[in-house]
Short mmCIF file of C-alpha atoms and ligand atoms in Angstrom, two decimals:
data_model
loop_
_atom_site.label_atom_id
_atom_site.label_comp_id
_atom_site.label_asym_id
_atom_site.label_seq_id
_atom_site.Cartn_x
_atom_site.Cartn_y
_atom_site.Cartn_z
CA MET Z 1 96.91 46.66 63.06
CA TYR Z 2 99.18 48.75 60.82
CA LYS Z 3 101.13 46.76 58.23
CA HIS Z 4 102.85 49.42 56.12
CA ILE Z 5 103.84 52.69 57.74
CA VAL Z 6 105.27 55.54 55.65
CA VAL Z 7 107.35 58.17 57.44
CA GLY Z 8 108.97 61.29 56.03
CA THR Z 9 112.26 62.86 57.04
CA ASP Z 10 114.19 65.91 55.97
CA GLY Z 11 117.13 64.83 58.13
CA SER Z 12 116.29 67.28 60.94
CA ASN Z 13 116.23 66.38 64.63
CA ARG Z 14 112.54 67.26 64.64
CA ALA Z 15 111.76 64.83 61.85
CA SER Z 16 113.72 62.11 63.64
CA VAL Z 17 111.21 62.35 66.51
CA ALA Z 18 108.54 61.32 63.99
CA VAL Z 19 110.78 58.62 62.50
CA ASP Z 20 111.40 57.11 65.95
CA ALA Z 21 107.63 57.17 66.65
CA ALA Z 22 107.04 55.32 63.37
CA PHE Z 23 109.66 52.70 64.29
CA GLU Z 24 108.13 52.20 67.74
CA LEU Z 25 104.63 51.81 66.29
CA ALA Z 26 105.97 49.38 63.68
CA ARG Z 27 107.71 47.35 66.38
CA LEU Z 28 104.42 47.07 68.29
CA CYS Z 29 102.41 46.18 65.16
CA GLY Z 30 104.96 44.08 63.29
CA ALA Z 31 104.72 46.57 60.42
CA THR Z 32 107.20 47.49 57.70
CA VAL Z 33 108.34 51.12 57.68
CA HIS Z 34 108.99 53.00 54.45
CA VAL Z 35 111.35 55.90 55.14
CA VAL Z 36 110.83 58.66 52.57
CA HIS Z 37 113.20 61.51 51.89
CA ALA Z 38 112.40 63.92 49.06
CA TYR Z 39 115.27 66.07 47.84
CA ARG Z 40 115.33 69.06 45.56
CA PRO Z 41 117.83 68.74 42.75
CA LEU Z 42 119.72 71.87 41.78
CA SER Z 43 117.74 73.47 39.02
CA THR Z 44 118.00 76.05 36.34
CA VAL Z 45 115.86 79.18 36.24
CA PRO Z 46 114.61 80.93 33.13
CA ALA Z 47 116.44 84.21 32.60
CA ALA Z 48 114.60 87.32 31.42
CA GLY Z 49 115.28 86.53 27.78
CA GLY Z 50 113.95 83.01 28.15
CA VAL Z 51 117.42 81.50 28.03
CA GLU Z 52 118.12 79.01 30.82
CA PHE Z 53 121.15 79.60 32.99
CA GLY Z 54 122.41 77.32 35.73
CA VAL Z 55 121.81 78.99 39.09
CA VAL Z 56 124.79 77.26 40.66
CA PRO Z 57 127.62 79.66 41.41
CA VAL Z 58 131.09 78.32 40.70
CA ASP Z 59 131.97 78.08 44.40
CA VAL Z 60 128.99 75.85 45.29
CA VAL Z 61 130.52 72.53 46.16
CA LYS Z 62 127.44 70.27 46.06
CA THR Z 63 126.38 68.55 42.88
CA ASN Z 64 123.08 66.78 42.22
CA ALA Z 65 124.87 63.50 42.87
CA ASP Z 66 126.03 64.84 46.28
CA ILE Z 67 122.49 65.92 47.18
CA ARG Z 68 121.09 62.51 46.26
CA GLU Z 69 123.91 60.74 48.13
CA ASP Z 70 123.23 62.86 51.28
CA GLY Z 71 119.56 61.86 51.09
CA GLU Z 72 120.35 58.21 50.57
CA ARG Z 73 122.75 58.27 53.49
CA LEU Z 74 120.20 59.74 55.87
CA CYS Z 75 117.62 57.13 54.78
CA ARG Z 76 120.18 54.33 55.23
CA ASP Z 77 121.07 55.62 58.72
CA ALA Z 78 117.39 55.60 59.67
CA VAL Z 79 116.92 52.06 58.34
CA GLY Z 80 119.98 50.98 60.31
CA ARG Z 81 118.38 52.34 63.49
CA ALA Z 82 115.15 50.47 62.68
CA ASN Z 83 116.91 47.19 62.01
CA GLU Z 84 118.73 47.42 65.34
CA THR Z 85 115.35 47.17 67.06
CA GLY Z 86 114.16 44.37 64.79
CA VAL Z 87 111.94 46.60 62.62
CA ARG Z 88 111.82 46.01 58.85
CA ALA Z 89 112.42 49.25 56.95
CA GLU Z 90 112.92 50.31 53.35
CA THR Z 91 114.17 53.58 51.92
CA HIS Z 92 112.59 55.78 49.29
CA CYS Z 93 114.91 58.65 48.42
CA VAL Z 94 113.22 60.54 45.61
CA PRO Z 95 113.52 63.90 43.86
CA GLY Z 96 110.66 66.37 43.99
CA ASP Z 97 108.05 67.85 46.30
CA PRO Z 98 108.02 66.12 49.72
CA ALA Z 99 104.22 65.99 50.11
CA ASP Z 100 103.76 64.57 46.59
CA ALA Z 101 106.51 62.01 47.22
CA LEU Z 102 104.97 60.90 50.53
CA ILE Z 103 101.52 60.52 49.01
CA LYS Z 104 102.90 58.54 46.06
CA VAL Z 105 104.91 56.16 48.27
CA ALA Z 106 101.85 55.69 50.51
CA GLN Z 107 99.79 54.77 47.42
CA ASP Z 108 102.47 52.52 45.89
CA THR Z 109 103.05 50.59 49.13
CA ASP Z 110 99.35 50.42 50.01
CA ALA Z 111 100.28 52.05 53.32
CA ASP Z 112 97.76 52.16 56.14
CA LEU Z 113 99.51 54.94 58.08
CA LEU Z 114 101.54 58.01 57.21
CA VAL Z 115 103.67 59.54 59.99
CA LEU Z 116 105.05 63.07 59.86
CA GLY Z 117 106.48 65.59 62.28
CA ASN Z 118 104.56 68.79 62.85
CA ARG Z 119 107.76 70.70 62.01
CA GLY Z 120 110.99 69.99 60.20
CA MET Z 121 114.19 71.72 59.20
CA GLU Z 122 112.76 75.26 59.16
CA GLY Z 123 110.85 74.95 62.41
CA VAL Z 124 109.58 78.55 62.47
CA ARG Z 125 107.78 79.03 65.74
CA ARG Z 126 104.98 81.24 64.59
CA PHE Z 127 103.43 78.39 62.63
CA VAL Z 128 102.41 75.26 64.48
CA LEU Z 129 102.27 73.07 61.40
CA GLY Z 130 104.83 72.78 58.61
CA SER Z 131 103.86 72.92 54.96
CA VAL Z 132 104.41 69.19 54.38
CA PRO Z 133 101.91 67.84 56.97
CA ASN Z 134 99.57 70.67 56.01
CA LYS Z 135 99.53 69.58 52.35
CA VAL Z 136 99.58 65.84 53.06
CA SER Z 137 96.60 66.16 55.41
CA HIS Z 138 94.44 67.27 52.49
CA HIS Z 139 95.41 64.42 50.16
CA ALA Z 140 96.58 61.48 52.28
CA PRO Z 141 95.33 58.11 50.92
CA CYS Z 142 95.39 56.64 54.47
CA SER Z 143 95.37 57.68 58.12
CA LEU Z 144 97.87 60.35 59.10
CA LEU Z 145 99.72 60.74 62.40
CA ILE Z 146 101.28 64.16 62.96
CA VAL Z 147 103.83 63.81 65.74
CA ARG Z 148 104.39 66.83 67.94
CA THR Z 149 108.12 67.40 67.72
CA THR Z 150 108.43 70.85 69.27
N1 ATP Y 1 112.11 66.61 52.26
C1 ATP Y 1 111.29 65.87 53.01
N2 ATP Y 1 111.12 64.55 52.73
C2 ATP Y 1 110.31 63.79 53.49
N3 ATP Y 1 109.60 64.24 54.55
C3 ATP Y 1 109.72 65.54 54.86
C4 ATP Y 1 110.56 66.42 54.11
N4 ATP Y 1 110.47 67.66 54.66
C5 ATP Y 1 109.64 67.55 55.70
N5 ATP Y 1 109.19 66.29 55.85
C6 ATP Y 1 108.27 65.78 56.90
O1 ATP Y 1 107.36 66.81 57.25
C7 ATP Y 1 107.54 67.17 58.63
C8 ATP Y 1 107.32 68.68 58.78
O2 ATP Y 1 108.31 69.38 58.03
P1 ATP Y 1 107.98 70.71 57.20
O3 ATP Y 1 109.00 70.81 56.10
O4 ATP Y 1 106.54 70.72 56.84
O5 ATP Y 1 108.20 71.85 58.30
P2 ATP Y 1 109.32 72.97 58.41
O6 ATP Y 1 110.58 72.53 57.71
O7 ATP Y 1 109.43 73.30 59.88
O8 ATP Y 1 108.67 74.21 57.68
P3 ATP Y 1 108.51 74.53 56.11
O9 ATP Y 1 107.06 74.26 55.82
O10 ATP Y 1 108.89 75.96 56.01
O11 ATP Y 1 109.43 73.61 55.33
C9 ATP Y 1 108.93 66.68 59.02
O12 ATP Y 1 109.06 66.44 60.41
C10 ATP Y 1 109.02 65.41 58.19
O13 ATP Y 1 108.31 64.36 58.85
MG1 MG Y 2 110.62 71.96 55.67
#
């Protein structure tokens, strides 16, 4: 059945419900899982005069390297969980928009299934579906499983 399953995580408990579902499916199908985490690097914003100023206040402790390292750690932890159950998994920790990253990894790996949670970190109750599955559903290059996490 499925050979390459792409799953996205923002590190939230809700997303981990989707990650675990992807691992279980992969175990049943003998598939490889590609765990994707997209992170947003600290950026600069254009000031009124067109000059760019860093938006990072002096007391912010995280650097871009820290943000990337956090993302890589959460991907590694997920892959460790997969390997414990005999599931092959790879990590894709990439900067940028999560939906774009998920679609690109699905294309690059020739994935036959994308797995996402219906909600993630924000988890606002008044919306049933988060922005990532909403966007991915319009552009997914393969089948999409939206796991109910709430
Ligand atoms: N940064 C990310 N990288 C990879 N996958 C992500 C990322 N953020 C979310 N996802 C995937 O999308 C699912 C839904 O999260 P989403 O961000 O859409 O909802 P939310 O955080 O509740 O609301 P919001 O749309 O306000 O961000 C998550 O369970 C996860 O599978
Ligand atoms: Mg979110």
